[in-house]
PDB file of C-alpha atoms and ligand atoms in Angstrom:
ATOM      1  CA  MET A   1      34.102 110.095  77.582  1.00  0.00           C
ATOM      2  CA  SER A   2      32.409 110.644  80.899  1.00  0.00           C
ATOM      3  CA  GLU A   3      31.927 114.393  81.171  1.00  0.00           C
ATOM      4  CA  SER A   4      30.168 114.555  84.506  1.00  0.00           C
ATOM      5  CA  MET A   5      31.988 111.850  86.369  1.00  0.00           C
ATOM      6  CA  SER A   6      34.383 112.737  89.126  1.00  0.00           C
ATOM      7  CA  GLY A   7      37.669 110.972  89.660  1.00  0.00           C
ATOM      8  CA  LEU A   8      39.572 108.727  87.302  1.00  0.00           C
ATOM      9  CA  SER A   9      37.885 107.499  84.143  1.00  0.00           C
ATOM     10  CA  VAL A  10      38.799 106.188  80.726  1.00  0.00           C
ATOM     11  CA  ALA A  11      38.704 108.510  77.740  1.00  0.00           C
ATOM     12  CA  SER A  12      38.400 106.703  74.455  1.00  0.00           C
ATOM     13  CA  PRO A  13      39.762 108.293  71.319  1.00  0.00           C
ATOM     14  CA  THR A  14      39.183 105.974  68.378  1.00  0.00           C
ATOM     15  CA  GLU A  15      42.538 106.861  66.779  1.00  0.00           C
ATOM     16  CA  ARG A  16      45.807 108.548  67.706  1.00  0.00           C
ATOM     17  CA  PHE A  17      48.448 109.849  65.286  1.00  0.00           C
ATOM     18  CA  VAL A  18      51.683 111.783  65.737  1.00  0.00           C
ATOM     19  CA  LEU A  19      52.432 114.180  62.887  1.00  0.00           C
ATOM     20  CA  GLN A  20      55.801 115.835  62.323  1.00  0.00           C
ATOM     21  CA  ALA A  21      56.203 118.424  59.577  1.00  0.00           C
ATOM     22  CA  ASP A  22      57.081 122.072  58.951  1.00  0.00           C
ATOM     23  CA  ALA A  23      54.807 124.940  59.995  1.00  0.00           C
ATOM     24  CA  MET A  24      53.021 125.336  56.655  1.00  0.00           C
ATOM     25  CA  THR A  25      52.235 121.640  56.388  1.00  0.00           C
ATOM     26  CA  LEU A  26      51.034 121.505  59.994  1.00  0.00           C
ATOM     27  CA  ALA A  27      48.710 124.430  59.335  1.00  0.00           C
ATOM     28  CA  ALA A  28      47.305 122.702  56.253  1.00  0.00           C
ATOM     29  CA  ALA A  29      46.758 119.505  58.256  1.00  0.00           C
ATOM     30  CA  ALA A  30      44.985 121.442  61.018  1.00  0.00           C
ATOM     31  CA  GLN A  31      42.607 122.944  58.456  1.00  0.00           C
ATOM     32  CA  ALA A  32      41.987 119.546  56.897  1.00  0.00           C
ATOM     33  CA  LEU A  33      40.880 118.366  60.353  1.00  0.00           C
ATOM     34  CA  GLY A  34      38.396 121.242  60.611  1.00  0.00           C
ATOM     35  CA  PHE A  35      40.394 123.729  62.695  1.00  0.00           C
ATOM     36  CA  ASP A  36      40.698 127.403  61.708  1.00  0.00           C
ATOM     37  CA  SER A  37      44.450 127.323  62.225  1.00  0.00           C
ATOM     38  CA  ASP A  38      47.227 125.285  63.748  1.00  0.00           C
ATOM     39  CA  VAL A  39      47.603 125.243  67.538  1.00  0.00           C
ATOM     40  CA  VAL A  40      50.204 127.542  69.083  1.00  0.00           C
ATOM     41  CA  THR A  41      52.905 126.560  71.569  1.00  0.00           C
ATOM     42  CA  SER A  42      51.602 124.306  74.353  1.00  0.00           C
ATOM     43  CA  GLU A  43      48.008 124.575  73.125  1.00  0.00           C
ATOM     44  CA  ALA A  44      45.408 121.850  72.603  1.00  0.00           C
ATOM     45  CA  ARG A  45      42.070 122.229  70.825  1.00  0.00           C
ATOM     46  CA  ASP A  46      39.072 119.979  70.419  1.00  0.00           C
ATOM     47  CA  ASN A  47      36.439 120.454  67.697  1.00  0.00           C
ATOM     48  CA  GLY A  48      34.290 117.497  68.665  1.00  0.00           C
ATOM     49  CA  ALA A  49      35.531 115.253  65.881  1.00  0.00           C
ATOM     50  CA  PHE A  50      39.273 115.685  66.465  1.00  0.00           C
ATOM     51  CA  ALA A  51      41.645 116.966  69.113  1.00  0.00           C
ATOM     52  CA  LEU A  52      44.905 118.606  68.080  1.00  0.00           C
ATOM     53  CA  LEU A  53      47.655 118.792  70.689  1.00  0.00           C
ATOM     54  CA  TRP A  54      50.965 120.679  70.431  1.00  0.00           C
ATOM     55  CA  LEU A  55      53.851 118.401  71.421  1.00  0.00           C
ATOM     56  CA  GLY A  56      56.764 120.361  69.969  1.00  0.00           C
ATOM     57  CA  PRO A  57      57.464 123.094  67.379  1.00  0.00           C
ATOM     58  CA  ASP A  58      57.122 120.556  64.559  1.00  0.00           C
ATOM     59  CA  GLU A  59      55.155 117.810  66.287  1.00  0.00           C
ATOM     60  CA  ARG A  60      51.414 117.340  66.906  1.00  0.00           C
ATOM     61  CA  LEU A  61      49.315 114.639  68.497  1.00  0.00           C
ATOM     62  CA  ILE A  62      45.977 114.107  66.746  1.00  0.00           C
ATOM     63  CA  LEU A  63      43.097 112.254  68.416  1.00  0.00           C
ATOM     64  CA  ALA A  64      39.865 111.214  66.726  1.00  0.00           C
ATOM     65  CA  TRP A  65      36.718 110.839  68.818  1.00  0.00           C
ATOM     66  CA  GLN A  66      33.945 109.565  66.619  1.00  0.00           C
ATOM     67  CA  ASP A  67      33.959 106.781  64.096  1.00  0.00           C
ATOM     68  CA  GLN A  68      35.642 103.450  64.340  1.00  0.00           C
ATOM     69  CA  THR A  69      36.642 103.656  60.686  1.00  0.00           C
ATOM     70  CA  PRO A  70      39.968 105.350  59.910  1.00  0.00           C
ATOM     71  CA  GLN A  71      39.479 109.130  59.984  1.00  0.00           C
ATOM     72  CA  ILE A  72      42.756 110.916  60.529  1.00  0.00           C
ATOM     73  CA  ALA A  73      44.993 109.617  57.744  1.00  0.00           C
ATOM     74  CA  PRO A  74      42.390 110.109  54.966  1.00  0.00           C
ATOM     75  CA  ARG A  75      41.543 113.592  56.254  1.00  0.00           C
ATOM     76  CA  VAL A  76      45.115 114.897  56.274  1.00  0.00           C
ATOM     77  CA  ALA A  77      46.310 113.007  53.190  1.00  0.00           C
ATOM     78  CA  SER A  78      45.855 115.848  50.707  1.00  0.00           C
ATOM     79  CA  ALA A  79      47.424 118.409  53.071  1.00  0.00           C
ATOM     80  CA  LEU A  80      50.502 116.216  53.388  1.00  0.00           C
ATOM     81  CA  ALA A  81      50.807 115.217  49.729  1.00  0.00           C
ATOM     82  CA  ASP A  82      54.253 116.059  48.316  1.00  0.00           C
ATOM     83  CA  GLN A  83      55.338 117.613  51.630  1.00  0.00           C
ATOM     84  CA  PRO A  84      58.104 116.059  53.756  1.00  0.00           C
ATOM     85  CA  HIS A  85      56.424 114.711  56.879  1.00  0.00           C
ATOM     86  CA  SER A  86      56.108 111.816  59.266  1.00  0.00           C
ATOM     87  CA  LEU A  87      52.627 110.560  60.170  1.00  0.00           C
ATOM     88  CA  VAL A  88      52.746 107.690  62.643  1.00  0.00           C
ATOM     89  CA  GLU A  89      49.774 105.862  64.061  1.00  0.00           C
ATOM     90  CA  VAL A  90      50.070 105.398  67.838  1.00  0.00           C
ATOM     91  CA  THR A  91      46.464 104.394  68.542  1.00  0.00           C
ATOM     92  CA  HIS A  92      47.419 101.273  70.446  1.00  0.00           C
ATOM     93  CA  ARG A  93      50.692 102.508  71.908  1.00  0.00           C
ATOM     94  CA  GLN A  94      48.987 104.581  74.558  1.00  0.00           C
ATOM     95  CA  VAL A  95      45.751 104.856  76.483  1.00  0.00           C
ATOM     96  CA  SER A  96      43.806 107.885  77.707  1.00  0.00           C
ATOM     97  CA  ARG A  97      42.646 108.748  81.179  1.00  0.00           C
ATOM     98  CA  ARG A  98      40.369 111.544  82.325  1.00  0.00           C
ATOM     99  CA  LEU A  99      40.894 113.067  85.775  1.00  0.00           C
ATOM    100  CA  GLN A 100      38.136 115.256  87.112  1.00  0.00           C
ATOM    101  CA  GLY A 101      37.220 116.731  90.446  1.00  0.00           C
ATOM    102  CA  GLN A 102      38.298 118.986  93.246  1.00  0.00           C
ATOM    103  CA  SER A 103      42.032 118.982  94.079  1.00  0.00           C
ATOM    104  CA  ILE A 104      42.815 117.086  90.904  1.00  0.00           C
ATOM    105  CA  SER A 105      45.780 119.320  90.069  1.00  0.00           C
ATOM    106  CA  GLU A 106      47.193 118.765  93.573  1.00  0.00           C
ATOM    107  CA  LEU A 107      46.819 115.049  93.011  1.00  0.00           C
ATOM    108  CA  LEU A 108      48.637 115.228  89.661  1.00  0.00           C
ATOM    109  CA  ASN A 109      51.383 117.241  91.312  1.00  0.00           C
ATOM    110  CA  CYS A 110      52.130 114.252  93.523  1.00  0.00           C
ATOM    111  CA  GLY A 111      53.871 112.865  90.425  1.00  0.00           C
ATOM    112  CA  CYS A 112      54.075 115.670  87.884  1.00  0.00           C
ATOM    113  CA  PRO A 113      56.666 118.442  88.364  1.00  0.00           C
ATOM    114  CA  LEU A 114      54.852 121.066  86.254  1.00  0.00           C
ATOM    115  CA  ASP A 115      53.400 124.154  87.874  1.00  0.00           C
ATOM    116  CA  LEU A 116      49.657 123.486  87.478  1.00  0.00           C
ATOM    117  CA  GLU A 117      48.468 126.818  88.897  1.00  0.00           C
ATOM    118  CA  PRO A 118      45.776 128.102  86.501  1.00  0.00           C
ATOM    119  CA  THR A 119      47.932 131.130  85.656  1.00  0.00           C
ATOM    120  CA  GLN A 120      50.826 128.881  84.618  1.00  0.00           C
ATOM    121  CA  PHE A 121      48.882 125.974  83.123  1.00  0.00           C
ATOM    122  CA  PRO A 122      45.513 127.355  82.027  1.00  0.00           C
ATOM    123  CA  VAL A 123      42.604 125.518  80.441  1.00  0.00           C
ATOM    124  CA  GLY A 124      43.528 124.542  76.882  1.00  0.00           C
ATOM    125  CA  ARG A 125      47.182 123.966  77.638  1.00  0.00           C
ATOM    126  CA  CYS A 126      48.894 120.662  76.969  1.00  0.00           C
ATOM    127  CA  SER A 127      52.380 119.333  77.393  1.00  0.00           C
ATOM    128  CA  ARG A 128      54.411 116.213  77.255  1.00  0.00           C
ATOM    129  CA  THR A 129      55.883 115.808  80.732  1.00  0.00           C
ATOM    130  CA  LEU A 130      56.625 113.228  83.394  1.00  0.00           C
ATOM    131  CA  PHE A 131      54.477 111.528  85.988  1.00  0.00           C
ATOM    132  CA  ASN A 132      57.100 110.083  88.311  1.00  0.00           C
ATOM    133  CA  LYS A 133      59.036 107.716  86.003  1.00  0.00           C
ATOM    134  CA  ALA A 134      56.443 107.576  83.234  1.00  0.00           C
ATOM    135  CA  GLU A 135      56.150 109.951  80.295  1.00  0.00           C
ATOM    136  CA  ILE A 136      52.679 111.404  79.847  1.00  0.00           C
ATOM    137  CA  VAL A 137      50.925 114.019  77.757  1.00  0.00           C
ATOM    138  CA  LEU A 138      48.891 116.236  80.046  1.00  0.00           C
ATOM    139  CA  TRP A 139      46.027 118.361  78.694  1.00  0.00           C
ATOM    140  CA  ARG A 140      43.932 120.646  80.879  1.00  0.00           C
ATOM    141  CA  ARG A 141      40.343 120.571  79.587  1.00  0.00           C
ATOM    142  CA  GLY A 142      38.792 122.454  82.489  1.00  0.00           C
ATOM    143  CA  SER A 143      39.963 123.982  85.731  1.00  0.00           C
ATOM    144  CA  ASN A 144      39.426 120.631  87.479  1.00  0.00           C
ATOM    145  CA  ASP A 145      39.491 118.425  84.409  1.00  0.00           C
ATOM    146  CA  PHE A 146      42.581 116.838  82.841  1.00  0.00           C
ATOM    147  CA  HIS A 147      43.117 114.434  79.949  1.00  0.00           C
ATOM    148  CA  VAL A 148      46.207 112.232  80.217  1.00  0.00           C
ATOM    149  CA  GLU A 149      47.811 110.176  77.453  1.00  0.00           C
ATOM    150  CA  ILE A 150      50.048 107.456  78.796  1.00  0.00           C
ATOM    151  CA  TRP A 151      51.876 104.550  77.195  1.00  0.00           C
ATOM    152  CA  ARG A 152      49.829 101.410  77.620  1.00  0.00           C
ATOM    153  CA  SER A 153      52.293  99.472  79.769  1.00  0.00           C
ATOM    154  CA  TYR A 154      52.609 102.387  82.233  1.00  0.00           C
ATOM    155  CA  ALA A 155      48.871 102.846  82.765  1.00  0.00           C
ATOM    156  CA  ASP A 156      48.694 100.509  85.742  1.00  0.00           C
ATOM    157  CA  TYR A 157      51.713 102.201  87.349  1.00  0.00           C
ATOM    158  CA  PHE A 158      50.086 105.607  86.787  1.00  0.00           C
ATOM    159  CA  GLU A 159      46.740 104.600  88.281  1.00  0.00           C
ATOM    160  CA  ARG A 160      48.216 102.885  91.323  1.00  0.00           C
ATOM    161  CA  TRP A 161      50.358 105.937  92.004  1.00  0.00           C
ATOM    162  CA  LEU A 162      47.290 108.196  91.815  1.00  0.00           C
ATOM    163  CA  ILE A 163      45.239 106.015  94.134  1.00  0.00           C
ATOM    164  CA  GLU A 164      48.094 105.875  96.633  1.00  0.00           C
ATOM    165  CA  ALA A 165      48.652 109.628  96.432  1.00  0.00           C
ATOM    166  CA  ALA A 166      44.934 110.386  96.784  1.00  0.00           C
ATOM    167  CA  GLN A 167      44.972 108.902 100.274  1.00  0.00           C
ATOM    168  CA  ASP A 168      47.334 111.642 101.419  1.00  0.00           C
ATOM    169  CA  LEU A 169      45.177 114.503 100.199  1.00  0.00           C
ATOM    170  CA  PRO A 170      42.695 116.218 102.552  1.00  0.00           C
ATOM    171  CA  VAL A 171      39.857 115.922 100.044  1.00  0.00           C
ATOM    172  CA  SER A 172      39.019 112.539  98.624  1.00  0.00           C
ATOM    173  CA  THR A 173      39.632 112.910  94.895  1.00  0.00           C
ATOM    174  CA  LEU A 174      39.392 109.372  93.578  1.00  0.00           C
TER     175      LEU A 174
ATOM    176  CA  MET B   1      64.358 121.697  91.855  1.00  0.00           C
ATOM    177  CA  LEU B   2      66.313 123.524  89.148  1.00  0.00           C
ATOM    178  CA  LEU B   3      64.207 125.325  86.588  1.00  0.00           C
ATOM    179  CA  ILE B   4      65.480 125.494  83.020  1.00  0.00           C
ATOM    180  CA  HIS B   5      64.130 127.818  80.362  1.00  0.00           C
ATOM    181  CA  CYS B   6      63.349 125.936  77.157  1.00  0.00           C
ATOM    182  CA  PRO B   7      63.481 128.375  74.201  1.00  0.00           C
ATOM    183  CA  HIS B   8      60.350 126.688  72.813  1.00  0.00           C
ATOM    184  CA  CYS B   9      58.167 125.971  75.872  1.00  0.00           C
ATOM    185  CA  GLY B  10      59.307 128.354  78.588  1.00  0.00           C
ATOM    186  CA  THR B  11      60.531 127.660  82.095  1.00  0.00           C
ATOM    187  CA  ARG B  12      60.201 124.021  83.062  1.00  0.00           C
ATOM    188  CA  PRO B  13      61.438 121.602  85.737  1.00  0.00           C
ATOM    189  CA  GLU B  14      64.902 120.136  85.349  1.00  0.00           C
ATOM    190  CA  LEU B  15      63.488 116.574  85.405  1.00  0.00           C
ATOM    191  CA  GLU B  16      62.194 117.033  81.865  1.00  0.00           C
ATOM    192  CA  PHE B  17      65.653 117.733  80.412  1.00  0.00           C
ATOM    193  CA  SER B  18      68.713 115.739  79.495  1.00  0.00           C
ATOM    194  CA  TYR B  19      72.259 116.996  79.020  1.00  0.00           C
ATOM    195  CA  GLY B  20      73.820 116.851  75.559  1.00  0.00           C
ATOM    196  CA  GLY B  21      77.495 117.798  75.958  1.00  0.00           C
ATOM    197  CA  GLU B  22      79.454 120.805  74.744  1.00  0.00           C
ATOM    198  CA  ALA B  23      77.749 123.018  72.146  1.00  0.00           C
ATOM    199  CA  HIS B  24      78.986 124.534  68.882  1.00  0.00           C
ATOM    200  CA  ILE B  25      81.243 121.656  67.890  1.00  0.00           C
ATOM    201  CA  ALA B  26      81.034 121.423  64.110  1.00  0.00           C
ATOM    202  CA  ARG B  27      81.526 118.095  62.417  1.00  0.00           C
ATOM    203  CA  PRO B  28      84.233 118.409  59.727  1.00  0.00           C
ATOM    204  CA  ALA B  29      82.541 118.777  56.349  1.00  0.00           C
ATOM    205  CA  ASP B  30      84.694 116.055  54.796  1.00  0.00           C
ATOM    206  CA  PRO B  31      86.036 113.671  57.460  1.00  0.00           C
ATOM    207  CA  SER B  32      88.268 111.895  54.941  1.00  0.00           C
ATOM    208  CA  LEU B  33      90.362 115.069  54.574  1.00  0.00           C
ATOM    209  CA  VAL B  34      90.901 115.460  58.328  1.00  0.00           C
ATOM    210  CA  SER B  35      94.047 114.127  60.020  1.00  0.00           C
ATOM    211  CA  ASP B  36      93.679 111.422  62.645  1.00  0.00           C
ATOM    212  CA  GLU B  37      94.683 113.892  65.331  1.00  0.00           C
ATOM    213  CA  ASP B  38      92.092 116.435  64.299  1.00  0.00           C
ATOM    214  CA  TRP B  39      89.430 113.752  64.037  1.00  0.00           C
ATOM    215  CA  ALA B  40      90.271 112.407  67.492  1.00  0.00           C
ATOM    216  CA  SER B  41      90.113 115.952  68.797  1.00  0.00           C
ATOM    217  CA  TYR B  42      86.705 116.467  67.183  1.00  0.00           C
ATOM    218  CA  LEU B  43      85.418 113.208  68.645  1.00  0.00           C
ATOM    219  CA  TYR B  44      86.862 113.233  72.136  1.00  0.00           C
ATOM    220  CA  LEU B  45      88.504 116.462  73.271  1.00  0.00           C
ATOM    221  CA  ARG B  46      86.286 118.964  75.049  1.00  0.00           C
ATOM    222  CA  SER B  47      87.125 122.300  76.635  1.00  0.00           C
ATOM    223  CA  ASN B  48      86.130 121.262  80.195  1.00  0.00           C
ATOM    224  CA  THR B  49      85.639 124.906  81.067  1.00  0.00           C
ATOM    225  CA  LYS B  50      85.709 126.201  84.619  1.00  0.00           C
ATOM    226  CA  GLY B  51      83.227 129.063  84.332  1.00  0.00           C
ATOM    227  CA  VAL B  52      80.763 129.876  81.560  1.00  0.00           C
ATOM    228  CA  HIS B  53      80.305 126.857  79.310  1.00  0.00           C
ATOM    229  CA  ALA B  54      78.192 126.591  76.127  1.00  0.00           C
ATOM    230  CA  GLU B  55      76.423 123.254  76.149  1.00  0.00           C
ATOM    231  CA  ARG B  56      73.563 121.374  74.538  1.00  0.00           C
ATOM    232  CA  TRP B  57      70.454 120.304  76.366  1.00  0.00           C
ATOM    233  CA  ARG B  58      67.414 118.426  75.157  1.00  0.00           C
ATOM    234  CA  HIS B  59      63.882 118.990  76.415  1.00  0.00           C
ATOM    235  CA  VAL B  60      63.392 115.278  76.042  1.00  0.00           C
ATOM    236  CA  ARG B  61      60.259 114.956  78.240  1.00  0.00           C
ATOM    237  CA  GLY B  62      58.731 118.118  76.798  1.00  0.00           C
ATOM    238  CA  CYS B  63      58.931 119.413  73.246  1.00  0.00           C
ATOM    239  CA  GLY B  64      61.758 117.011  72.412  1.00  0.00           C
ATOM    240  CA  ARG B  65      63.968 119.747  70.929  1.00  0.00           C
ATOM    241  CA  PHE B  66      67.713 120.235  71.424  1.00  0.00           C
ATOM    242  CA  PHE B  67      68.794 123.736  72.418  1.00  0.00           C
ATOM    243  CA  ASN B  68      71.870 125.475  73.813  1.00  0.00           C
ATOM    244  CA  ALA B  69      72.592 126.892  77.247  1.00  0.00           C
ATOM    245  CA  LEU B  70      75.355 128.965  78.786  1.00  0.00           C
ATOM    246  CA  ARG B  71      75.976 127.519  82.232  1.00  0.00           C
ATOM    247  CA  ASP B  72      78.511 128.579  84.824  1.00  0.00           C
ATOM    248  CA  THR B  73      80.143 125.297  85.820  1.00  0.00           C
ATOM    249  CA  THR B  74      81.320 126.698  89.150  1.00  0.00           C
ATOM    250  CA  ASN B  75      77.826 127.394  90.527  1.00  0.00           C
ATOM    251  CA  ASP B  76      75.506 125.517  88.110  1.00  0.00           C
ATOM    252  CA  ARG B  77      73.678 128.732  87.241  1.00  0.00           C
ATOM    253  CA  ILE B  78      72.277 128.813  83.696  1.00  0.00           C
ATOM    254  CA  LEU B  79      72.818 132.335  82.340  1.00  0.00           C
ATOM    255  CA  VAL B  80      70.809 132.049  79.138  1.00  0.00           C
ATOM    256  CA  THR B  81      69.344 129.472  76.753  1.00  0.00           C
ATOM    257  CA  TYR B  82      68.899 129.803  72.987  1.00  0.00           C
ATOM    258  CA  LYS B  83      67.750 127.665  70.080  1.00  0.00           C
ATOM    259  CA  ALA B  84      69.940 125.137  68.315  1.00  0.00           C
ATOM    260  CA  GLY B  85      71.665 126.714  65.338  1.00  0.00           C
ATOM    261  CA  GLU B  86      71.753 130.165  66.963  1.00  0.00           C
ATOM    262  CA  LYS B  87      74.719 131.965  68.470  1.00  0.00           C
ATOM    263  CA  PRO B  88      74.669 133.040  72.130  1.00  0.00           C
ATOM    264  CA  PRO B  89      72.859 136.380  72.632  1.00  0.00           C
ATOM    265  CA  GLY B  90      75.137 139.371  72.004  1.00  0.00           C
ATOM    266  CA  GLU B  91      75.809 140.334  75.601  1.00  0.00           C
ATOM    267  CA  PHE B  92      77.244 136.871  76.313  1.00  0.00           C
ATOM    268  CA  ARG B  93      79.561 136.595  73.310  1.00  0.00           C
TER     269      ARG B  93
HETATM  270 ZN1   ZN C 201      60.630 122.557  75.260  1.00  0.00          ZN
END
């Protein structure tokens, strides 16, 4: 992760999993990952070791930041034992991008139809949405700082769109 | 752009949604007991309402959930949305 860099950079979770289960099981999994509680609707949290992102009422995206050895599945295993659930590894399905800097929400709005005003999409909010024709997961980490998950084969499309769109903005963002 | 209220996520752009056909059509519990006519009606015949129509939508590029909407087919206005498995709110019944 490149915290201070401006523009488009690569964020590098070491693992990604999608978990689907009922509310009680999701809460137990969140605690197993070191969170006080499960995330609420449209919320994302990061505790340094893991990020937990709300995708739907029964669906979470889990990212691991630290070790290269498998972390997520062993950590949540006991919380999921004997509970109906689906835990799917998507580490290599998608890639992560970090977008930071002035006017970055305006730039994202060149392709994303969500209202990214801070009152409507505050820091800590995440959502699956669209960037033009590509599905993304958008997570606002700071007022001018977004994390984007995008399927691997769409990453080039996404980046080229951003670079093209950046040329039309008054402030150079990329 | 049309805005649609997802019962799970709130008001979101139309682009994130897909249409799922008429709502509240129950699959016969035991299809083998249903006459061919009734089965064909279950499969293919829809009310094609002019006016307020109960229909399914899916927030496919958002939370992924199916939900129901009451939409006026004459002006495309969505009157209310509610979760799958629920009945329309009282004032619309
Ligand atoms: Zn939704």
